[in-house]
Amino acid sequence: MFLPGFPGINKCAFVAMKVMKKYHPKIFYHLKSKEYDFDNWKTYMLEYFMLWFCRCFHPEFEVRILDLILMEGWEIVFSIFSAILHYSKGLFFVLIYTFSLLILSSFYFFNSHLIS
């Protein structure tokens, strides 16, 4: 995972994309419809899979994730990734929609200043 070029992260990102496509197709195709760049999402995967989601949650929950990893092996990280996608599915679509509205509103704001 720590070799030059991060081949382990590339493998993890590939497996995570396949997990998302197989078990969470609505999220996967929603991201594709928003033209999300799956080639460059490895920068996020670096933080998630090298740090095992330890910067994403409260310490009590992080300890439980680390216990799972120590008991089951590092492959359980993909199940954790899938569970995070499953439980944040509703919020995920709202955030994407809100973010796109924010972009559109700021675009309108800048154009209105250019016109006036």
PDB file of N, CA and C in Angstrom, residues 8 12 14 17 19 22 24 35 39 49 52 69 73 75 101 106 110 112:
ATOM      1  N   GLY A   8      -1.555  -0.166  -3.633  1.00  0.00           N
ATOM      2  CA  GLY A   8      -2.583  -0.681  -2.730  1.00  0.00           C
ATOM      3  C   GLY A   8      -3.815   0.203  -2.709  1.00  0.00           C
ATOM      4  N   CYS A  12      -7.601  -0.702  -3.711  1.00  0.00           N
ATOM      5  CA  CYS A  12      -8.718  -0.428  -2.801  1.00  0.00           C
ATOM      6  C   CYS A  12      -9.765   0.454  -3.462  1.00  0.00           C
ATOM      7  N   PHE A  14     -10.391   0.636  -6.652  1.00  0.00           N
ATOM      8  CA  PHE A  14     -11.068  -0.189  -7.653  1.00  0.00           C
ATOM      9  C   PHE A  14     -12.114  -1.091  -7.000  1.00  0.00           C
ATOM     10  N   MET A  17     -15.076   0.980  -5.777  1.00  0.00           N
ATOM     11  CA  MET A  17     -15.963   1.354  -6.876  1.00  0.00           C
ATOM     12  C   MET A  17     -16.836   0.171  -7.279  1.00  0.00           C
ATOM     13  N   VAL A  19     -17.728  -2.336  -5.316  1.00  0.00           N
ATOM     14  CA  VAL A  19     -18.692  -2.532  -4.227  1.00  0.00           C
ATOM     15  C   VAL A  19     -19.836  -1.534  -4.359  1.00  0.00           C
ATOM     16  N   LYS A  22     -22.062  -2.523  -7.341  1.00  0.00           N
ATOM     17  CA  LYS A  22     -22.856  -3.736  -7.150  1.00  0.00           C
ATOM     18  C   LYS A  22     -23.923  -3.574  -6.069  1.00  0.00           C
ATOM     19  N   HIS A  24     -24.690  -0.566  -4.225  1.00  0.00           N
ATOM     20  CA  HIS A  24     -25.315   0.756  -4.115  1.00  0.00           C
ATOM     21  C   HIS A  24     -25.394   1.400  -5.498  1.00  0.00           C
ATOM     22  N   GLU A  35     -21.339  13.483 -13.350  1.00  0.00           N
ATOM     23  CA  GLU A  35     -20.017  13.467 -13.975  1.00  0.00           C
ATOM     24  C   GLU A  35     -18.894  13.489 -12.940  1.00  0.00           C
ATOM     25  N   ASP A  39     -11.687   8.505 -11.555  1.00  0.00           N
ATOM     26  CA  ASP A  39     -10.244   8.298 -11.701  1.00  0.00           C
ATOM     27  C   ASP A  39      -9.461   9.065 -10.648  1.00  0.00           C
ATOM     28  N   PHE A  49      -8.683   4.515   3.399  1.00  0.00           N
ATOM     29  CA  PHE A  49      -8.173   3.161   3.541  1.00  0.00           C
ATOM     30  C   PHE A  49      -6.813   3.092   4.220  1.00  0.00           C
ATOM     31  N   TRP A  52      -8.001   3.998   7.854  1.00  0.00           N
ATOM     32  CA  TRP A  52      -9.119   3.155   8.284  1.00  0.00           C
ATOM     33  C   TRP A  52     -10.264   3.978   8.856  1.00  0.00           C
ATOM     34  N   ILE A  69     -11.286  -4.439  12.462  1.00  0.00           N
ATOM     35  CA  ILE A  69     -10.163  -4.661  11.545  1.00  0.00           C
ATOM     36  C   ILE A  69      -9.163  -5.637  12.148  1.00  0.00           C
ATOM     37  N   GLY A  73      -9.508  -8.749   9.918  1.00  0.00           N
ATOM     38  CA  GLY A  73      -8.553  -8.478   8.846  1.00  0.00           C
ATOM     39  C   GLY A  73      -8.931  -7.186   8.123  1.00  0.00           C
ATOM     40  N   GLU A  75      -9.672  -6.562   5.140  1.00  0.00           N
ATOM     41  CA  GLU A  75     -10.695  -6.632   4.099  1.00  0.00           C
ATOM     42  C   GLU A  75     -12.059  -6.182   4.604  1.00  0.00           C
ATOM     43  N   LEU A 101     -27.017  23.166  -5.918  1.00  0.00           N
ATOM     44  CA  LEU A 101     -27.751  24.429  -5.808  1.00  0.00           C
ATOM     45  C   LEU A 101     -26.830  25.565  -5.385  1.00  0.00           C
ATOM     46  N   SER A 106     -24.206  30.580  -6.688  1.00  0.00           N
ATOM     47  CA  SER A 106     -23.011  31.418  -6.763  1.00  0.00           C
ATOM     48  C   SER A 106     -22.724  31.813  -8.209  1.00  0.00           C
ATOM     49  N   PHE A 110     -22.416  35.732  -9.366  1.00  0.00           N
ATOM     50  CA  PHE A 110     -21.295  36.327 -10.081  1.00  0.00           C
ATOM     51  C   PHE A 110     -21.731  36.889 -11.426  1.00  0.00           C
ATOM     52  N   SER A 112     -24.721  38.075 -12.154  1.00  0.00           N
ATOM     53  CA  SER A 112     -25.526  39.274 -11.944  1.00  0.00           C
ATOM     54  C   SER A 112     -24.634  40.478 -11.661  1.00  0.00           C
TER      55      SER A 112
END
